[in-house]
Coordinates of C-alpha atoms and ligand atoms in Angstrom, one line a residue:
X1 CA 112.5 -53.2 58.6
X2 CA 114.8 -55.0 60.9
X3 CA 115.7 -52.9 64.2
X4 CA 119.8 -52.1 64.5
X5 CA 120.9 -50.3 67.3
X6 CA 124.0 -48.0 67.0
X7 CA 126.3 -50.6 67.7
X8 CA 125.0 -53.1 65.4
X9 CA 122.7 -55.2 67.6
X10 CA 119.6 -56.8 65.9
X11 CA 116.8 -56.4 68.0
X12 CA 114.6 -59.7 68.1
X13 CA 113.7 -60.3 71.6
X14 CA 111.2 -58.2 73.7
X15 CA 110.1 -58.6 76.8
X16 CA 106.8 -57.2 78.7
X17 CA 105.9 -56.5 82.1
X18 CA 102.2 -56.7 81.8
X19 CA 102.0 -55.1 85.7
X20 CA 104.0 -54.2 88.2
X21 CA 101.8 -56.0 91.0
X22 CA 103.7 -58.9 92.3
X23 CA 101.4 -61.6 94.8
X24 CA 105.3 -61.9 96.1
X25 CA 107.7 -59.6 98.2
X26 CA 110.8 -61.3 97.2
X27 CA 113.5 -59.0 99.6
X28 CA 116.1 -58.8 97.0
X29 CA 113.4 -57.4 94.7
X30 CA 110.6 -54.9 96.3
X31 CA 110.2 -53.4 99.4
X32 CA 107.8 -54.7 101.7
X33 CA 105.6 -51.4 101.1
X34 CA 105.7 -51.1 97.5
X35 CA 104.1 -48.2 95.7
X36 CA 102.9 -49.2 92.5
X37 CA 101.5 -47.6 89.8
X38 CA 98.0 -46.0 89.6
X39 CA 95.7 -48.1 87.7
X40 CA 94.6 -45.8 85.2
X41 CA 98.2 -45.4 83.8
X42 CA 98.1 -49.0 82.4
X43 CA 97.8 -50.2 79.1
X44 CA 94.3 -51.9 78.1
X45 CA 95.5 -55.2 77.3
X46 CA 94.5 -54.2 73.4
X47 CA 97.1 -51.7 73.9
X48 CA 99.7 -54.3 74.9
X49 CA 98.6 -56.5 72.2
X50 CA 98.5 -53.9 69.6
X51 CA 102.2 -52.5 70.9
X52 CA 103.3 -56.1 70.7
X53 CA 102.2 -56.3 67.1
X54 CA 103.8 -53.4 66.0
X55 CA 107.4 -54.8 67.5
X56 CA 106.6 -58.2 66.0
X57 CA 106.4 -56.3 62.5
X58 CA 109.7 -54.8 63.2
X59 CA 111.4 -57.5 63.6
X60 CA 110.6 -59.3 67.0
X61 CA 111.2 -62.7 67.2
X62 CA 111.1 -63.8 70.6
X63 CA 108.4 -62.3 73.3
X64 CA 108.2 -62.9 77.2
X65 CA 105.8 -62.0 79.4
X66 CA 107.0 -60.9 82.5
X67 CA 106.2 -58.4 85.5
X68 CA 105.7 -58.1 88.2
X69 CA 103.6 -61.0 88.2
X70 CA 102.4 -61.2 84.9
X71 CA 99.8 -64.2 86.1
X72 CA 98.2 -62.1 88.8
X73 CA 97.2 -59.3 85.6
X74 CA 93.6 -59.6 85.3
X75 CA 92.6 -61.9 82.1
X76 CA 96.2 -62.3 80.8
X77 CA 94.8 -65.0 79.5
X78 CA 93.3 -63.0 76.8
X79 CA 96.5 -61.5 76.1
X80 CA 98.3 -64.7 75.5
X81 CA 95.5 -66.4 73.4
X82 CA 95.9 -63.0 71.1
X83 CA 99.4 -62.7 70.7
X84 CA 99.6 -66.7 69.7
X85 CA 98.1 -65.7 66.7
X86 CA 101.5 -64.7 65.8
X87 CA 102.8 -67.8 66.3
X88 CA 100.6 -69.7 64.4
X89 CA 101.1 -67.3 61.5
X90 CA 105.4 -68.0 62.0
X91 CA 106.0 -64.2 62.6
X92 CA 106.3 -64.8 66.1
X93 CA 109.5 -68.1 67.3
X94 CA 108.1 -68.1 70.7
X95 CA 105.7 -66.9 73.2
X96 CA 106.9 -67.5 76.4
X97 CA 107.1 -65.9 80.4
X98 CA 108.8 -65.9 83.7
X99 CA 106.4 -66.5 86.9
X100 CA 106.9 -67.2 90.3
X101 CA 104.6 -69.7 89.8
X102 CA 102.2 -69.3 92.0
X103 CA 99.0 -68.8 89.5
X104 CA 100.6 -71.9 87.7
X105 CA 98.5 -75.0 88.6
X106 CA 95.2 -72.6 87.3
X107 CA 96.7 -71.4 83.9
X108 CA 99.5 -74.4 83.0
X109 CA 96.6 -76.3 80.4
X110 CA 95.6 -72.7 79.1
X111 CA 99.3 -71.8 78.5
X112 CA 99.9 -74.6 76.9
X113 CA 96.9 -74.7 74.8
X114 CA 98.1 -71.5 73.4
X115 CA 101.2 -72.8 71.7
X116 CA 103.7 -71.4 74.8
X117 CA 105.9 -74.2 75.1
X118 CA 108.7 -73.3 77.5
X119 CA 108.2 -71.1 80.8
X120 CA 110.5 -70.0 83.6
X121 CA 109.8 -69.7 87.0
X122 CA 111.8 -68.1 89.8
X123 CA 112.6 -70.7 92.9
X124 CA 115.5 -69.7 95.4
X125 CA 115.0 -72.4 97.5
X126 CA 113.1 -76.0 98.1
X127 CA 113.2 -75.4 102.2
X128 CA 109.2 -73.9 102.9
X129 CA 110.7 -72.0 105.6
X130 CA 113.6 -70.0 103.9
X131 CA 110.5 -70.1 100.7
X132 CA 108.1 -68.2 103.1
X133 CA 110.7 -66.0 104.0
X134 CA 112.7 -65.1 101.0
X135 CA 109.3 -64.2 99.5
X136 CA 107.7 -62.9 102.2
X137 CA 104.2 -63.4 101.1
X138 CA 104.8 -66.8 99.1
X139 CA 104.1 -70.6 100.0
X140 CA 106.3 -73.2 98.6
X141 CA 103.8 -76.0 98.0
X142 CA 101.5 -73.7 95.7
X143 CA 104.6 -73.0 93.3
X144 CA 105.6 -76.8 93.5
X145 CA 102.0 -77.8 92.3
X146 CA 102.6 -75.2 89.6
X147 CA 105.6 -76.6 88.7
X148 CA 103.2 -80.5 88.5
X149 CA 100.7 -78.7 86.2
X150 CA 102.8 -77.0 84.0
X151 CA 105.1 -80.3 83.4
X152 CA 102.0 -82.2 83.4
X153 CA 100.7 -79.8 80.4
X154 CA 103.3 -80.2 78.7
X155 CA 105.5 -77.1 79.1
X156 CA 109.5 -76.9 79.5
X157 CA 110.3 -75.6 82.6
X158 CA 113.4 -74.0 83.0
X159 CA 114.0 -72.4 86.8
X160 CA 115.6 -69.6 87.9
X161 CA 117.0 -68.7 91.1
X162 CA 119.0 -65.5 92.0
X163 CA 122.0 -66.8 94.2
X164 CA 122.2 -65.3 97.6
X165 CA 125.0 -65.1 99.7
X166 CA 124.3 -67.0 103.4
X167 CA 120.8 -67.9 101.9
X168 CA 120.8 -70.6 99.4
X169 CA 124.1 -70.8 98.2
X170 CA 125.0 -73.6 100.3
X171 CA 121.8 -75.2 98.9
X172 CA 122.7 -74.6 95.3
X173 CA 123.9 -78.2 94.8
X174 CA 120.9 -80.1 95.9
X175 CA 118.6 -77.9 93.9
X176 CA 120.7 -78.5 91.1
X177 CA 120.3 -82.7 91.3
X178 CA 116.6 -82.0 92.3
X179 CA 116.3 -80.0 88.9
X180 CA 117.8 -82.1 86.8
X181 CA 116.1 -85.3 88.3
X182 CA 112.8 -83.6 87.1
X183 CA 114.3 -82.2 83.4
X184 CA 114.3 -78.8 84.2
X185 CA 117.3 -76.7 83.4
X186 CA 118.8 -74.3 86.2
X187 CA 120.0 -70.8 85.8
X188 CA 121.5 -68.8 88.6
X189 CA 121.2 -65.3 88.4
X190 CA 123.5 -62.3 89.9
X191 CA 121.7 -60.0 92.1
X192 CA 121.6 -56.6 90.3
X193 CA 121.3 -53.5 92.3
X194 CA 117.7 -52.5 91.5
X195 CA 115.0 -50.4 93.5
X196 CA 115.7 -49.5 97.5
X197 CA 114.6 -52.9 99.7
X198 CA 115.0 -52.9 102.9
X199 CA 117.8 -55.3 102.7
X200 CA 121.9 -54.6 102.2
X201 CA 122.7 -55.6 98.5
X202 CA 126.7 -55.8 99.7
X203 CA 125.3 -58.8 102.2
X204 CA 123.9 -60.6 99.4
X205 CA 125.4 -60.5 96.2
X206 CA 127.5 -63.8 95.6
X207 CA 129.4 -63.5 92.1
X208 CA 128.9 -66.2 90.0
X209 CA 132.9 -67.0 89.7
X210 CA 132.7 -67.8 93.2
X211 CA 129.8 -70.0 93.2
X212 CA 131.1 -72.1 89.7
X213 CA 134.6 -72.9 91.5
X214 CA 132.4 -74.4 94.6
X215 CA 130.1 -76.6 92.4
X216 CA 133.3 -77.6 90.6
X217 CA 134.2 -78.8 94.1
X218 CA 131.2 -81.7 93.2
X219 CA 130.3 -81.7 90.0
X220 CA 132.4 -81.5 86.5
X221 CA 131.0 -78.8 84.4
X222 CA 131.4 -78.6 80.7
X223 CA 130.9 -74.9 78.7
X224 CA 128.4 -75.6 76.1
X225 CA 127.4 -73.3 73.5
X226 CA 124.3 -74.0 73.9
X227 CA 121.6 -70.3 74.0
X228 CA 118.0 -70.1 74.5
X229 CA 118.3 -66.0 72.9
X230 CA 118.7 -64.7 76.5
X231 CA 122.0 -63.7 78.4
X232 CA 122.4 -66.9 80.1
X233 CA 125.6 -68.5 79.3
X234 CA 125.2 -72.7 80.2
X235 CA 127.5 -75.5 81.3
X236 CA 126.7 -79.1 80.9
X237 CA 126.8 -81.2 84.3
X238 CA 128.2 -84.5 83.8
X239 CA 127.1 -86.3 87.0
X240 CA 123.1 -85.3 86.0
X241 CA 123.3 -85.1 82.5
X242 CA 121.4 -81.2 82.9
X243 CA 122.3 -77.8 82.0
X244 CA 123.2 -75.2 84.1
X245 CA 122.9 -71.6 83.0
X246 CA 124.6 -68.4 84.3
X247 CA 123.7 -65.0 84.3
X248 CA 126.3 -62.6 85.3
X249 CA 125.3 -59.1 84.9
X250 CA 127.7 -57.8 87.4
X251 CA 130.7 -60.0 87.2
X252 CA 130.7 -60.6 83.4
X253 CA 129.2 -57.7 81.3
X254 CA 127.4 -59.6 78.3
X255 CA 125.8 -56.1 76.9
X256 CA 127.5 -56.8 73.5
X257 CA 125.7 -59.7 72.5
X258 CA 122.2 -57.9 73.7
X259 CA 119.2 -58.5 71.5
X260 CA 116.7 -57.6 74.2
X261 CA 114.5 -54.3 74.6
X262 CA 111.5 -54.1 78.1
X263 CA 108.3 -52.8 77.8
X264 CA 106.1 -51.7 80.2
X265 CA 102.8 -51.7 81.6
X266 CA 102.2 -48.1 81.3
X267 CA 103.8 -48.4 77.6
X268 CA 107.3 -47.0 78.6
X269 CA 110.2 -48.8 76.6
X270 CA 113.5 -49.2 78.4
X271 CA 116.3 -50.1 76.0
X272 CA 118.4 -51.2 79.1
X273 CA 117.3 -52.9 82.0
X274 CA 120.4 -51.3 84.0
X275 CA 119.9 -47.6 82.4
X276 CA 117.6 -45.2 83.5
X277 CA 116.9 -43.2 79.6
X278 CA 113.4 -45.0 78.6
X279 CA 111.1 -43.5 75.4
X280 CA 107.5 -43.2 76.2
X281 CA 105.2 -45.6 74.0
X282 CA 101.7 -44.6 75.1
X283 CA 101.7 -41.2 73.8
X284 CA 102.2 -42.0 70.1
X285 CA 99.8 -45.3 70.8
X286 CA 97.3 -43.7 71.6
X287 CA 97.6 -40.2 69.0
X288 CA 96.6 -41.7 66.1
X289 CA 94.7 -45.6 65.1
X290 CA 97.5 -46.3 62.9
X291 CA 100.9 -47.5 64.2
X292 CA 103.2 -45.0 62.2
X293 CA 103.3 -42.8 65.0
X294 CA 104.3 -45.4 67.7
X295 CA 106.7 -47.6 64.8
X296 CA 108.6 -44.1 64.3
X297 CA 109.3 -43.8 68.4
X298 CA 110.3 -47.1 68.4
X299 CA 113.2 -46.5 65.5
X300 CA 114.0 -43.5 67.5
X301 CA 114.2 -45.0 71.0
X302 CA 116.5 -47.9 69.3
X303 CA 118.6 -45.1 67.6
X304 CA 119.5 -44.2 71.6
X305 CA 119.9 -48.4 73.1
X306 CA 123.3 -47.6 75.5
X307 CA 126.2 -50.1 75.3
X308 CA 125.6 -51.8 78.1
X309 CA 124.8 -51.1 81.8
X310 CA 127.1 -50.7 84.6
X311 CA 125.8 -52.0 87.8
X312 CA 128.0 -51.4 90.8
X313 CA 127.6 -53.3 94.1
X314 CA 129.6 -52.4 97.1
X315 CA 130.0 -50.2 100.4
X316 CA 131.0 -47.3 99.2
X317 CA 128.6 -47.4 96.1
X318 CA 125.6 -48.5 98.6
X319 CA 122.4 -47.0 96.4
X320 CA 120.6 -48.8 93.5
X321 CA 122.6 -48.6 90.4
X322 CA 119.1 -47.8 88.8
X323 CA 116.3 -46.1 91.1
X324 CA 113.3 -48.4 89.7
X325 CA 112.8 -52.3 90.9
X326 CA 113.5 -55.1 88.9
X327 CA 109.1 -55.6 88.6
X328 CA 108.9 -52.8 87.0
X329 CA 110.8 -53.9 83.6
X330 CA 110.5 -57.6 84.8
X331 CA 113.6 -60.1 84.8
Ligands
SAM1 N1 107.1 -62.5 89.0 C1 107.9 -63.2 88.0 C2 108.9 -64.1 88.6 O1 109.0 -64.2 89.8 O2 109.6 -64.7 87.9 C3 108.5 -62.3 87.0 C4 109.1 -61.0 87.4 S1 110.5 -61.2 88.5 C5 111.0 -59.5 88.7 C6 111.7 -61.8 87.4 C7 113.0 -62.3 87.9 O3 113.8 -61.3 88.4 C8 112.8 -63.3 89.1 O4 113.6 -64.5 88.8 C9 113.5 -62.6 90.2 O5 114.1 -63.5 91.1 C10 114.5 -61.7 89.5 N2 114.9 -60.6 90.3 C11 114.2 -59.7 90.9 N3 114.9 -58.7 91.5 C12 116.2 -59.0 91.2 C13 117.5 -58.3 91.4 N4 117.5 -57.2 92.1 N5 118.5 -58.9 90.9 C14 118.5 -60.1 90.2 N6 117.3 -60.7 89.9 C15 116.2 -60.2 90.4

């Protein structure tokens, strides 16, 4: 049976953090000193795979692996080779994740092998320095090698950068030719007020009106209604022939088209990445071998999916809109 929220919404897309441990400290993201969760709260990843399953019986369509960084998860790769078995049978549209990128030049062939044909990975910038610093932890040349192998494999890459006021939205141009010159799409992301960091949210959060009138400056850009089942919304750039996606979370609220629910590591499913009410997976998992327990708090859990979120960023506001960080429900 099909899973219909109160407002109508078909849920077909889920998304997994398969950890919460990040080789990254992006500042817009964590803190430098993250606590994260205990080991022993995880899922095995039979538990992930068998959670998986059950969603993909319900209806889900479309699954992304995501984290933390769900490439630094020990043996993921057993994950991924299990849960393509749902591709090959048709149940499953696509298997696909968001990385940093960093683990990419070891797993690209394996991913690939495994039927995942499209992938995003996170860049903000193509300057090492800014790289090194934005991430605190991360090294520019190891992500662009990952980039090499996963185009060299065969996978689409589509990148994602979250546009930061003073930091690369000066750059956002020349990443966008740079993209396109290689086929890869471009989305630019909102920041969303997520988790304490250390930094000022109000300092970096550049809304995406602001950003499309100063590309338009350069480059002509066509709405298309092109959708890859995600929120981005995408223009066509007619001087490089790419796409260029937006995701506005904060100035343009696109809750009502929302197919989307985030699972995870510890088996907790949020039905909203910018609401704090969350239903608790693990328990029912793990109370009986069959799945009626776990399919009948899933039902429930969708009975309860909010509208929408309402993220607020400004001086006054100056808290997280949500207490948890974005790598704990993943992007
Ligand atoms: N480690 C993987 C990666 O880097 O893509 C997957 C997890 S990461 C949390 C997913 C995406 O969320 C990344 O593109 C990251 O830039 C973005 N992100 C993290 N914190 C964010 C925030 N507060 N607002 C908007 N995007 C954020």
């Amino acid at each position: 049976m099909d899973m219909i929220d109160p407002f109508g919404r078909t849920i077909s897309y889920l998304r997994v953090s398969v950890t919460d441990r990040c080789d990254f400290r992006c500042v817009y993201c964590m803190s430098e000193d993250m606590a994260f969760l205990p080991k022993k709260d995880l899922l095995s990843l039979e538990e992930l795979d068998r959670l998986c399953t059950v969603f993909i019986e319900k209806g889900v369509r479309k699954l992304r692996l995501t984290g933390g960084e769900p490439l630094v998860r020990k043996n993921i790769m057993h994950l991924v080779r299990e849960l393509s078995r749902h591709l090959k049978s048709g149940a499953l549209e696509e298997l696909t994740l968001t990385t940093n990128g960093s683990q990419l030049a070891r797993y690209a062939g394996e991913l690939a092998d495994a039927g995942v044909k499209r992938i995003n990975v996170s860049l903000d910038t193509l300057d090492a320095d800014k790289f090194h610093a934005i991430t605190r932890w991360g090294h520019l040349d190891k992500v662009m090698t990952g980039i090499d192998a996963a185009q060299a494999a065969g996978l689409q890459v589509k990148l994602n950068a979250v546009a930061l006021k003073g930091f690369n939205d000066v750059e956002l141009p020349e990443m966008l030719r740079w993209a396109h010159g290689r086929d890869m799409d471009l989305t630019v992301i909102e920041t969303m007020p997520m988790g304490e960091i250390e930094a000022d949210r109000t300092d970096q959060y550049l809304p995406l009106s602001i950003l499309r009138a100063d590309l338009e400056k350069q480059f002509t850009l066509k709405d298309i209604p092109y959708k890859t089942g995600g929120p981005a919304r995408y223009v066509e750039v007619a001087e490089t022939g790419g796409r260029l996606g937006f995701i506005t979370p904060m100035t343009h609220n696109f809750c009502e088209s929302c197919n989307r629910v985030r699972l995870t590591c510890t088996g907790t499913l949020y039905m909203c990445l910018g609401q704090e009410d969350a239903a608790d997976l693990r328990a029912p998992l793990r109370a009986s071998e069959g799945n009626d327990l776990v399919a009948a708090a899933i039902d429930e859990a969708i009975g309860r999916k909010p509208k929408g979120h309402d993220f607020v960023i400004d001086r006054r506001t100056n808290r997280p809109s949500v207490s948890r960080h974005m790598s704990v429900t993943g992007g």
